[in-house]
Amino acid sequence: MLVAVAFLAAACSTVPAPVRQDLMTAPSPISFDGNAAGQATDEVFVLVPDADPNKAGFAMRTGESLRLVLPVAFKRNTSVAVVPDMDTNLVLTKGWAQGSVRLAEQYRVGFDESKNAMVVTALKDISNEGTNAPGIKVIHLRGRTFNNPIPGDYPVTVTHASADGKALTVWQGGLKVLDGTPAARLAPTNFHLSPGTNADYQMAAVAQPTPHLLGVLLWGAQGAVLNGVGIAPRDLTRFPRYTGGLLVQDTNQDKRLDPATDKVVGGIIGAAPEGAVGQAATSPMGADGRPVLSGDVLRNDGFPAAAGGGKPNPGLLAIQFKAGDKPGVYRPTVELIGGNSVQFTIRAK
């Protein structure tokens, strides 16, 4: 009996090991130099890599925390205060640009100087349903809260802990700090849509346009915004890679996109259900019958006027995507020459 009691006590005192997961990181979708040496740290930490809003993220119970530990090489910018009840320094998102999980009354933000860690603590149960759906998927560190160190690869850890401090899940990954900014960069955005709206993973009827325009922010060398860019028909002889159209900058400012005389800065790579035809990515047309180019697209007036709401958003390219004649998944990839790319998912039925 004594042996049995001792065994039972030992079993009850055993603490389950936390779940271990890989941590994906990437520069923020709202800046061009968030991962460059000497610049402010503006990064996203992907806890749930499936960005499909139909796939659940995770929830937090009251008192639980998320602890993002950065190497000491990432120095706190002490001129920027960490504000507990605002998303100035850090925000949890649902997995898409401008898709934040509401901070007010749900969680607070803090800084643990001894660990060089940002800490999120749940003030109440944060569900992954209702207005919070699909739940927490990404941590966005921002607000010039830290500065990037010299170029290199740096380890980073995120821990989801219970209210009594026991680790539930631990994500481990790395941050790559670049020597300088890229020659060109783009990132998905939803600034042209009502706050919280997601243009990715839309549903569309066969042979019909998506309900919402897709959006990307465009930057060139030294982070200069790329304005005057629109979508022209493909030219498979010169640019066989871009099967879905060309990104052309109207260099002569005649509001006409001519790949022969204007500058081709990128293109769209199409992917569609087998046998589908008629799918297309185009620039939306303005009231004057001419394409609306990047830099002329308005940030939605649902955003504060002080943040550019209702005004032309520099570098913002809007894309009208039309599904082809077959049901299934369409995945257009938008790419800048010499830069990166981003893929959107559209389901047609």
mmCIF file of C-alpha atoms in Angstrom:
data_model
loop_
_atom_site.group_PDB
_atom_site.id
_atom_site.type_symbol
_atom_site.label_atom_id
_atom_site.label_comp_id
_atom_site.label_asym_id
_atom_site.label_seq_id
_atom_site.Cartn_x
_atom_site.Cartn_y
_atom_site.Cartn_z
ATOM 1 C CA MET A 1 0.000 0.000 0.000
ATOM 2 C CA LEU A 2 2.840 2.384 0.849
ATOM 3 C CA VAL A 3 4.416 1.677 -2.543
ATOM 4 C CA ALA A 4 1.100 2.352 -4.287
ATOM 5 C CA VAL A 5 0.598 5.637 -2.426
ATOM 6 C CA ALA A 6 4.143 6.757 -3.244
ATOM 7 C CA PHE A 7 3.654 5.906 -6.924
ATOM 8 C CA LEU A 8 0.370 7.828 -7.021
ATOM 9 C CA ALA A 9 1.956 10.878 -5.373
ATOM 10 C CA ALA A 10 4.827 10.827 -7.847
ATOM 11 C CA ALA A 11 2.403 10.589 -10.778
ATOM 12 C CA CYS A 12 0.345 13.511 -9.501
ATOM 13 C CA SER A 13 3.438 15.682 -9.133
ATOM 14 C CA THR A 14 4.581 15.077 -12.707
ATOM 15 C CA VAL A 15 4.181 18.201 -14.838
ATOM 16 C CA PRO A 16 3.345 17.481 -18.497
ATOM 17 C CA ALA A 17 6.029 18.664 -20.874
ATOM 18 C CA PRO A 18 4.986 21.678 -22.977
ATOM 19 C CA VAL A 19 4.134 21.179 -26.632
ATOM 20 C CA ARG A 20 7.062 22.172 -28.865
ATOM 21 C CA GLN A 21 6.429 23.936 -32.169
ATOM 22 C CA ASP A 22 8.428 25.719 -34.832
ATOM 23 C CA LEU A 23 8.171 29.500 -34.899
ATOM 24 C CA MET A 24 7.957 31.243 -38.258
ATOM 25 C CA THR A 25 8.997 34.892 -38.449
ATOM 26 C CA ALA A 26 8.780 37.558 -41.143
ATOM 27 C CA PRO A 27 9.138 41.321 -41.549
ATOM 28 C CA SER A 28 5.967 43.275 -40.902
ATOM 29 C CA PRO A 29 3.580 43.807 -43.828
ATOM 30 C CA ILE A 30 3.367 47.551 -43.149
ATOM 31 C CA SER A 31 7.048 48.496 -43.362
ATOM 32 C CA PHE A 32 9.931 47.821 -45.735
ATOM 33 C CA ASP A 33 12.873 47.757 -43.284
ATOM 34 C CA GLY A 34 11.563 46.016 -40.169
ATOM 35 C CA ASN A 35 14.252 43.325 -40.486
ATOM 36 C CA ALA A 36 17.179 45.562 -41.517
ATOM 37 C CA ALA A 37 20.193 46.192 -39.282
ATOM 38 C CA GLY A 38 20.051 49.456 -37.358
ATOM 39 C CA GLN A 39 16.343 49.954 -38.017
ATOM 40 C CA ALA A 40 13.394 49.620 -35.671
ATOM 41 C CA THR A 41 12.308 46.010 -35.135
ATOM 42 C CA ASP A 42 9.012 45.498 -36.976
ATOM 43 C CA GLU A 43 8.391 41.757 -37.191
ATOM 44 C CA VAL A 44 5.607 39.196 -37.073
ATOM 45 C CA PHE A 45 5.864 35.907 -35.180
ATOM 46 C CA VAL A 46 3.596 33.261 -36.676
ATOM 47 C CA LEU A 47 2.205 30.912 -34.038
ATOM 48 C CA VAL A 48 -0.393 29.276 -36.318
ATOM 49 C CA PRO A 49 0.999 29.104 -39.872
ATOM 50 C CA ASP A 50 -2.309 28.291 -41.597
ATOM 51 C CA ALA A 51 -3.672 31.730 -42.514
ATOM 52 C CA ASP A 52 -7.011 30.337 -43.703
ATOM 53 C CA PRO A 53 -9.641 32.129 -41.573
ATOM 54 C CA ASN A 54 -11.683 28.922 -41.587
ATOM 55 C CA LYS A 55 -8.898 27.206 -39.629
ATOM 56 C CA ALA A 56 -8.904 28.005 -35.925
ATOM 57 C CA GLY A 57 -6.139 29.816 -34.124
ATOM 58 C CA PHE A 58 -5.826 29.425 -30.388
ATOM 59 C CA ALA A 59 -7.579 30.909 -27.393
ATOM 60 C CA MET A 60 -6.302 32.086 -23.998
ATOM 61 C CA ARG A 61 -7.859 31.739 -20.554
ATOM 62 C CA THR A 62 -7.846 34.476 -17.945
ATOM 63 C CA GLY A 63 -4.367 34.923 -16.504
ATOM 64 C CA GLU A 64 -2.578 32.984 -19.233
ATOM 65 C CA SER A 65 0.332 34.678 -20.947
ATOM 66 C CA LEU A 66 2.381 34.808 -24.136
ATOM 67 C CA ARG A 67 6.045 35.618 -23.555
ATOM 68 C CA LEU A 68 8.155 36.710 -26.539
ATOM 69 C CA VAL A 69 11.849 36.512 -25.585
ATOM 70 C CA LEU A 70 14.311 38.402 -27.785
ATOM 71 C CA PRO A 71 18.112 38.090 -27.659
ATOM 72 C CA VAL A 72 19.781 40.887 -25.685
ATOM 73 C CA ALA A 73 21.252 42.138 -28.984
ATOM 74 C CA PHE A 74 17.778 43.566 -29.697
ATOM 75 C CA LYS A 75 17.974 46.704 -27.590
ATOM 76 C CA ARG A 76 14.921 48.370 -26.092
ATOM 77 C CA ASN A 77 14.327 51.819 -27.467
ATOM 78 C CA THR A 78 13.798 53.508 -24.107
ATOM 79 C CA SER A 79 12.451 56.653 -25.753
ATOM 80 C CA VAL A 80 9.321 54.621 -26.554
ATOM 81 C CA ALA A 81 7.214 53.656 -23.543
ATOM 82 C CA VAL A 82 5.543 50.245 -23.297
ATOM 83 C CA VAL A 83 1.854 51.035 -22.894
ATOM 84 C CA PRO A 84 -0.088 48.173 -21.252
ATOM 85 C CA ASP A 85 -3.562 49.015 -22.541
ATOM 86 C CA MET A 86 -2.757 50.050 -26.126
ATOM 87 C CA ASP A 87 -1.498 48.109 -29.141
ATOM 88 C CA THR A 88 1.288 50.626 -29.794
ATOM 89 C CA ASN A 89 4.104 48.182 -29.056
ATOM 90 C CA LEU A 90 2.561 44.821 -29.828
ATOM 91 C CA VAL A 91 -0.695 43.448 -31.174
ATOM 92 C CA LEU A 92 -2.148 39.966 -31.558
ATOM 93 C CA THR A 93 -3.679 39.301 -34.962
ATOM 94 C CA LYS A 94 -5.941 36.751 -36.595
ATOM 95 C CA GLY A 95 -3.453 35.953 -39.341
ATOM 96 C CA TRP A 96 -4.075 38.692 -41.890
ATOM 97 C CA ALA A 97 -2.987 42.289 -42.347
ATOM 98 C CA GLN A 98 -4.942 44.746 -40.177
ATOM 99 C CA GLY A 99 -6.835 41.813 -38.629
ATOM 100 C CA SER A 100 -6.188 42.488 -34.953
ATOM 101 C CA VAL A 101 -7.624 40.633 -31.990
ATOM 102 C CA ARG A 102 -9.220 43.375 -29.893
ATOM 103 C CA LEU A 103 -6.878 44.417 -27.071
ATOM 104 C CA ALA A 104 -9.258 46.535 -24.976
ATOM 105 C CA GLU A 105 -10.500 44.596 -21.916
ATOM 106 C CA GLN A 106 -9.049 41.346 -23.296
ATOM 107 C CA TYR A 107 -5.291 41.525 -22.719
ATOM 108 C CA ARG A 108 -2.515 43.806 -21.561
ATOM 109 C CA VAL A 109 1.053 44.262 -22.787
ATOM 110 C CA GLY A 110 4.168 44.484 -20.638
ATOM 111 C CA PHE A 111 7.956 44.295 -20.795
ATOM 112 C CA ASP A 112 10.142 42.030 -18.649
ATOM 113 C CA GLU A 113 13.494 43.795 -18.641
ATOM 114 C CA SER A 114 15.327 40.927 -16.930
ATOM 115 C CA LYS A 115 14.461 38.559 -19.799
ATOM 116 C CA ASN A 116 14.266 41.138 -22.605
ATOM 117 C CA ALA A 117 10.760 39.826 -23.184
ATOM 118 C CA MET A 118 7.442 41.268 -24.246
ATOM 119 C CA VAL A 119 4.602 39.730 -22.250
ATOM 120 C CA VAL A 120 0.917 39.519 -23.148
ATOM 121 C CA THR A 121 -1.452 38.608 -20.299
ATOM 122 C CA ALA A 122 -5.115 37.704 -20.787
ATOM 123 C CA LEU A 123 -7.453 39.839 -18.678
ATOM 124 C CA LYS A 124 -10.388 37.566 -19.527
ATOM 125 C CA ASP A 125 -10.998 34.442 -21.558
ATOM 126 C CA ILE A 126 -10.028 35.241 -25.158
ATOM 127 C CA SER A 127 -12.164 32.975 -27.310
ATOM 128 C CA ASN A 128 -11.308 31.945 -30.857
ATOM 129 C CA GLU A 129 -14.968 32.332 -31.812
ATOM 130 C CA GLY A 130 -17.352 35.235 -32.337
ATOM 131 C CA THR A 131 -15.710 38.617 -32.858
ATOM 132 C CA ASN A 132 -12.305 37.082 -32.072
ATOM 133 C CA ALA A 133 -12.641 34.345 -34.723
ATOM 134 C CA PRO A 134 -10.597 32.549 -35.878
ATOM 135 C CA GLY A 135 -8.446 33.283 -32.815
ATOM 136 C CA ILE A 136 -4.836 34.248 -32.190
ATOM 137 C CA LYS A 137 -2.388 33.314 -34.942
ATOM 138 C CA VAL A 138 0.305 35.996 -35.042
ATOM 139 C CA ILE A 139 2.193 38.350 -32.719
ATOM 140 C CA HIS A 140 3.155 41.650 -34.359
ATOM 141 C CA LEU A 141 5.997 43.464 -32.583
ATOM 142 C CA ARG A 142 6.091 47.105 -33.646
ATOM 143 C CA GLY A 143 6.055 50.732 -32.519
ATOM 144 C CA ARG A 144 9.843 51.240 -32.604
ATOM 145 C CA THR A 145 9.936 49.373 -29.292
ATOM 146 C CA PHE A 146 13.233 47.624 -30.135
ATOM 147 C CA ASN A 147 16.136 48.272 -32.502
ATOM 148 C CA ASN A 148 17.651 45.620 -34.758
ATOM 149 C CA PRO A 149 21.263 44.543 -34.104
ATOM 150 C CA ILE A 150 24.015 43.826 -36.631
ATOM 151 C CA PRO A 151 23.180 41.413 -39.494
ATOM 152 C CA GLY A 152 22.856 37.766 -38.555
ATOM 153 C CA ASP A 153 20.547 34.996 -37.392
ATOM 154 C CA TYR A 154 19.156 35.262 -33.864
ATOM 155 C CA PRO A 155 17.166 32.716 -31.824
ATOM 156 C CA VAL A 156 13.752 33.707 -30.515
ATOM 157 C CA THR A 157 11.220 31.936 -28.295
ATOM 158 C CA VAL A 158 7.515 32.381 -27.571
ATOM 159 C CA THR A 159 5.955 30.603 -24.575
ATOM 160 C CA HIS A 160 2.244 30.205 -23.893
ATOM 161 C CA ALA A 161 1.910 29.685 -20.140
ATOM 162 C CA SER A 162 -0.955 29.003 -17.755
ATOM 163 C CA ALA A 163 -1.976 31.467 -15.050
ATOM 164 C CA ASP A 164 0.302 29.672 -12.553
ATOM 165 C CA GLY A 165 3.283 29.989 -14.905
ATOM 166 C CA LYS A 166 3.441 26.456 -16.304
ATOM 167 C CA ALA A 167 4.520 26.347 -19.949
ATOM 168 C CA LEU A 168 1.788 24.945 -22.199
ATOM 169 C CA THR A 169 3.339 25.511 -25.633
ATOM 170 C CA VAL A 170 6.797 26.684 -26.635
ATOM 171 C CA TRP A 171 7.587 27.989 -30.114
ATOM 172 C CA GLN A 172 11.245 28.240 -31.145
ATOM 173 C CA GLY A 173 12.607 29.898 -34.270
ATOM 174 C CA GLY A 174 14.922 32.595 -35.503
ATOM 175 C CA LEU A 175 15.020 36.181 -36.699
ATOM 176 C CA LYS A 176 17.187 37.033 -39.698
ATOM 177 C CA VAL A 177 18.529 40.582 -39.647
ATOM 178 C CA LEU A 178 19.639 41.827 -43.062
ATOM 179 C CA ASP A 179 22.582 44.067 -43.862
ATOM 180 C CA GLY A 180 20.324 46.519 -45.698
ATOM 181 C CA THR A 181 16.899 46.950 -47.225
ATOM 182 C CA PRO A 182 15.938 44.905 -50.301
ATOM 183 C CA ALA A 183 15.965 46.381 -53.807
ATOM 184 C CA ALA A 184 12.194 45.883 -53.952
ATOM 185 C CA ARG A 185 9.542 44.648 -51.553
ATOM 186 C CA LEU A 186 5.810 44.112 -51.447
ATOM 187 C CA ALA A 187 3.422 43.048 -48.716
ATOM 188 C CA PRO A 188 -0.292 42.211 -48.538
ATOM 189 C CA THR A 189 -2.566 44.875 -47.108
ATOM 190 C CA ASN A 190 -6.222 45.518 -46.364
ATOM 191 C CA PHE A 191 -5.946 49.270 -45.784
ATOM 192 C CA HIS A 192 -8.308 49.853 -48.725
ATOM 193 C CA LEU A 193 -11.052 47.832 -47.001
ATOM 194 C CA SER A 194 -13.107 48.390 -43.863
ATOM 195 C CA PRO A 195 -11.016 47.721 -40.739
ATOM 196 C CA GLY A 196 -10.908 44.004 -39.958
ATOM 197 C CA THR A 197 -11.888 42.906 -43.488
ATOM 198 C CA ASN A 198 -9.688 40.271 -45.115
ATOM 199 C CA ALA A 199 -9.255 40.145 -48.894
ATOM 200 C CA ASP A 200 -7.395 36.836 -48.810
ATOM 201 C CA TYR A 201 -9.298 33.507 -48.876
ATOM 202 C CA GLN A 202 -12.364 35.070 -50.469
ATOM 203 C CA MET A 203 -15.194 33.145 -52.074
ATOM 204 C CA ALA A 204 -16.293 34.051 -55.601
ATOM 205 C CA ALA A 205 -18.809 32.682 -58.044
ATOM 206 C CA VAL A 206 -17.395 30.951 -61.118
ATOM 207 C CA ALA A 207 -16.460 33.494 -63.814
ATOM 208 C CA GLN A 208 -17.183 36.385 -61.425
ATOM 209 C CA PRO A 209 -14.978 38.936 -59.610
ATOM 210 C CA THR A 210 -14.213 38.637 -55.920
ATOM 211 C CA PRO A 211 -16.351 40.762 -53.573
ATOM 212 C CA HIS A 212 -13.267 42.673 -52.349
ATOM 213 C CA LEU A 213 -10.253 44.024 -54.192
ATOM 214 C CA LEU A 214 -6.926 42.434 -53.282
ATOM 215 C CA GLY A 215 -4.275 44.830 -52.019
ATOM 216 C CA VAL A 216 -0.481 45.021 -51.855
ATOM 217 C CA LEU A 217 1.928 47.706 -50.701
ATOM 218 C CA LEU A 218 4.871 48.329 -53.061
ATOM 219 C CA TRP A 219 8.360 49.634 -52.242
ATOM 220 C CA GLY A 220 11.424 50.123 -54.410
ATOM 221 C CA ALA A 221 15.071 50.885 -53.632
ATOM 222 C CA GLN A 222 15.790 52.464 -50.224
ATOM 223 C CA GLY A 223 12.163 51.955 -49.296
ATOM 224 C CA ALA A 224 10.742 54.484 -51.745
ATOM 225 C CA VAL A 225 7.071 53.749 -52.360
ATOM 226 C CA LEU A 226 6.192 52.624 -55.881
ATOM 227 C CA ASN A 227 3.366 54.820 -57.117
ATOM 228 C CA GLY A 228 1.810 54.822 -60.562
ATOM 229 C CA VAL A 229 1.805 51.011 -60.868
ATOM 230 C CA GLY A 230 -1.056 49.094 -62.426
ATOM 231 C CA ILE A 231 -1.707 45.782 -64.145
ATOM 232 C CA ALA A 232 -1.194 45.312 -67.876
ATOM 233 C CA PRO A 233 -1.837 42.205 -69.980
ATOM 234 C CA ARG A 234 0.813 39.505 -69.947
ATOM 235 C CA ASP A 235 3.663 39.338 -72.429
ATOM 236 C CA LEU A 236 4.832 35.721 -72.431
ATOM 237 C CA THR A 237 7.536 36.399 -75.007
ATOM 238 C CA ARG A 238 9.381 38.891 -72.787
ATOM 239 C CA PHE A 239 8.133 37.732 -69.391
ATOM 240 C CA PRO A 240 7.133 34.056 -69.603
ATOM 241 C CA ARG A 241 7.073 33.758 -65.816
ATOM 242 C CA TYR A 242 4.199 36.188 -65.425
ATOM 243 C CA THR A 243 1.260 34.209 -66.777
ATOM 244 C CA GLY A 244 -1.348 36.376 -65.043
ATOM 245 C CA GLY A 245 -0.287 39.860 -66.131
ATOM 246 C CA LEU A 246 2.425 42.470 -65.664
ATOM 247 C CA LEU A 247 2.948 45.120 -63.009
ATOM 248 C CA VAL A 248 3.761 48.246 -65.004
ATOM 249 C CA GLN A 249 4.736 51.674 -63.689
ATOM 250 C CA ASP A 250 3.326 54.578 -65.682
ATOM 251 C CA THR A 251 6.657 56.389 -66.083
ATOM 252 C CA ASN A 252 5.393 58.927 -68.642
ATOM 253 C CA GLN A 253 2.310 59.632 -66.507
ATOM 254 C CA ASP A 254 -0.183 59.370 -69.344
ATOM 255 C CA LYS A 255 -2.416 57.020 -67.285
ATOM 256 C CA ARG A 256 -1.907 54.324 -69.910
ATOM 257 C CA LEU A 257 0.040 51.164 -69.109
ATOM 258 C CA ASP A 258 2.290 50.211 -72.009
ATOM 259 C CA PRO A 259 4.992 47.607 -71.249
ATOM 260 C CA ALA A 260 6.864 48.772 -74.356
ATOM 261 C CA THR A 261 7.359 52.330 -73.089
ATOM 262 C CA ASP A 262 6.639 52.184 -69.346
ATOM 263 C CA LYS A 263 8.628 50.284 -66.710
ATOM 264 C CA VAL A 264 7.762 46.652 -65.943
ATOM 265 C CA VAL A 265 8.378 46.236 -62.192
ATOM 266 C CA GLY A 266 6.852 42.819 -61.636
ATOM 267 C CA GLY A 267 4.058 40.497 -62.562
ATOM 268 C CA ILE A 268 1.439 37.969 -61.532
ATOM 269 C CA ILE A 269 1.937 34.214 -61.625
ATOM 270 C CA GLY A 270 -1.354 32.415 -62.136
ATOM 271 C CA ALA A 271 -2.444 29.085 -60.626
ATOM 272 C CA ALA A 272 -5.909 27.752 -61.346
ATOM 273 C CA PRO A 273 -7.979 24.540 -61.460
ATOM 274 C CA GLU A 274 -7.054 22.332 -64.381
ATOM 275 C CA GLY A 275 -8.699 23.470 -67.609
ATOM 276 C CA ALA A 276 -9.951 26.770 -66.202
ATOM 277 C CA VAL A 277 -10.014 29.777 -68.513
ATOM 278 C CA GLY A 278 -11.139 33.357 -68.099
ATOM 279 C CA GLN A 279 -9.424 34.049 -64.765
ATOM 280 C CA ALA A 280 -7.877 37.507 -64.725
ATOM 281 C CA ALA A 281 -6.175 40.061 -62.504
ATOM 282 C CA THR A 282 -6.705 43.682 -63.529
ATOM 283 C CA SER A 283 -6.541 47.188 -62.134
ATOM 284 C CA PRO A 284 -9.900 48.636 -61.059
ATOM 285 C CA MET A 285 -11.159 51.402 -63.302
ATOM 286 C CA GLY A 286 -11.806 54.946 -62.095
ATOM 287 C CA ALA A 287 -14.709 57.215 -62.956
ATOM 288 C CA ASP A 288 -12.639 58.589 -65.841
ATOM 289 C CA GLY A 289 -12.381 55.135 -67.405
ATOM 290 C CA ARG A 290 -8.661 54.853 -66.671
ATOM 291 C CA PRO A 291 -6.996 52.343 -64.331
ATOM 292 C CA VAL A 292 -6.605 53.301 -60.680
ATOM 293 C CA LEU A 293 -2.866 53.052 -60.057
ATOM 294 C CA SER A 294 -0.880 52.568 -56.875
ATOM 295 C CA GLY A 295 -0.716 55.752 -54.851
ATOM 296 C CA ASP A 296 -4.195 56.762 -56.007
ATOM 297 C CA VAL A 297 -6.022 54.043 -54.045
ATOM 298 C CA LEU A 298 -7.741 55.452 -50.957
ATOM 299 C CA ARG A 299 -7.179 54.061 -47.500
ATOM 300 C CA ASN A 300 -10.645 53.170 -46.227
ATOM 301 C CA ASP A 301 -12.280 55.987 -44.295
ATOM 302 C CA GLY A 302 -12.984 53.549 -41.481
ATOM 303 C CA PHE A 303 -9.386 54.134 -40.431
ATOM 304 C CA PRO A 304 -8.682 57.317 -38.430
ATOM 305 C CA ALA A 305 -8.131 60.416 -40.547
ATOM 306 C CA ALA A 306 -4.904 61.045 -38.639
ATOM 307 C CA ALA A 307 -3.690 57.651 -39.881
ATOM 308 C CA GLY A 308 -4.590 58.392 -43.494
ATOM 309 C CA GLY A 309 -8.181 57.211 -43.553
ATOM 310 C CA GLY A 310 -10.025 58.495 -46.625
ATOM 311 C CA LYS A 311 -6.785 59.675 -48.294
ATOM 312 C CA PRO A 312 -4.658 58.214 -51.101
ATOM 313 C CA ASN A 313 -2.371 55.542 -49.618
ATOM 314 C CA PRO A 314 1.195 55.749 -50.980
ATOM 315 C CA GLY A 315 2.302 52.551 -52.697
ATOM 316 C CA LEU A 316 -1.037 50.771 -52.338
ATOM 317 C CA LEU A 317 -1.956 48.749 -55.431
ATOM 318 C CA ALA A 318 -5.524 47.442 -55.661
ATOM 319 C CA ILE A 319 -6.187 44.339 -57.764
ATOM 320 C CA GLN A 320 -9.505 43.129 -59.122
ATOM 321 C CA PHE A 321 -9.420 39.336 -59.441
ATOM 322 C CA LYS A 322 -11.959 37.434 -61.502
ATOM 323 C CA ALA A 323 -12.338 33.678 -61.141
ATOM 324 C CA GLY A 324 -12.214 31.445 -64.183
ATOM 325 C CA ASP A 325 -14.906 29.153 -65.534
ATOM 326 C CA LYS A 326 -14.081 26.180 -63.262
ATOM 327 C CA PRO A 327 -14.848 25.789 -59.564
ATOM 328 C CA GLY A 328 -11.906 25.270 -57.262
ATOM 329 C CA VAL A 329 -8.943 27.141 -55.823
ATOM 330 C CA TYR A 330 -7.208 30.013 -57.627
ATOM 331 C CA ARG A 331 -3.867 31.218 -56.260
ATOM 332 C CA PRO A 332 -2.475 34.331 -57.979
ATOM 333 C CA THR A 333 1.047 35.252 -56.842
ATOM 334 C CA VAL A 334 2.082 38.910 -57.067
ATOM 335 C CA GLU A 335 5.838 39.455 -57.466
ATOM 336 C CA LEU A 336 8.263 42.358 -57.805
ATOM 337 C CA ILE A 337 11.331 41.948 -60.012
ATOM 338 C CA GLY A 338 14.348 41.776 -57.729
ATOM 339 C CA GLY A 339 12.053 41.535 -54.705
ATOM 340 C CA ASN A 340 9.675 39.133 -53.029
ATOM 341 C CA SER A 341 6.216 37.785 -53.746
ATOM 342 C CA VAL A 342 2.911 37.162 -51.983
ATOM 343 C CA GLN A 343 0.235 34.617 -52.838
ATOM 344 C CA PHE A 344 -3.522 35.022 -52.438
ATOM 345 C CA THR A 345 -6.104 32.230 -52.249
ATOM 346 C CA ILE A 346 -9.509 32.533 -53.920
ATOM 347 C CA ARG A 347 -12.138 29.782 -53.855
ATOM 348 C CA ALA A 348 -14.663 29.689 -56.677
ATOM 349 C CA LYS A 349 -17.890 27.737 -56.705
#
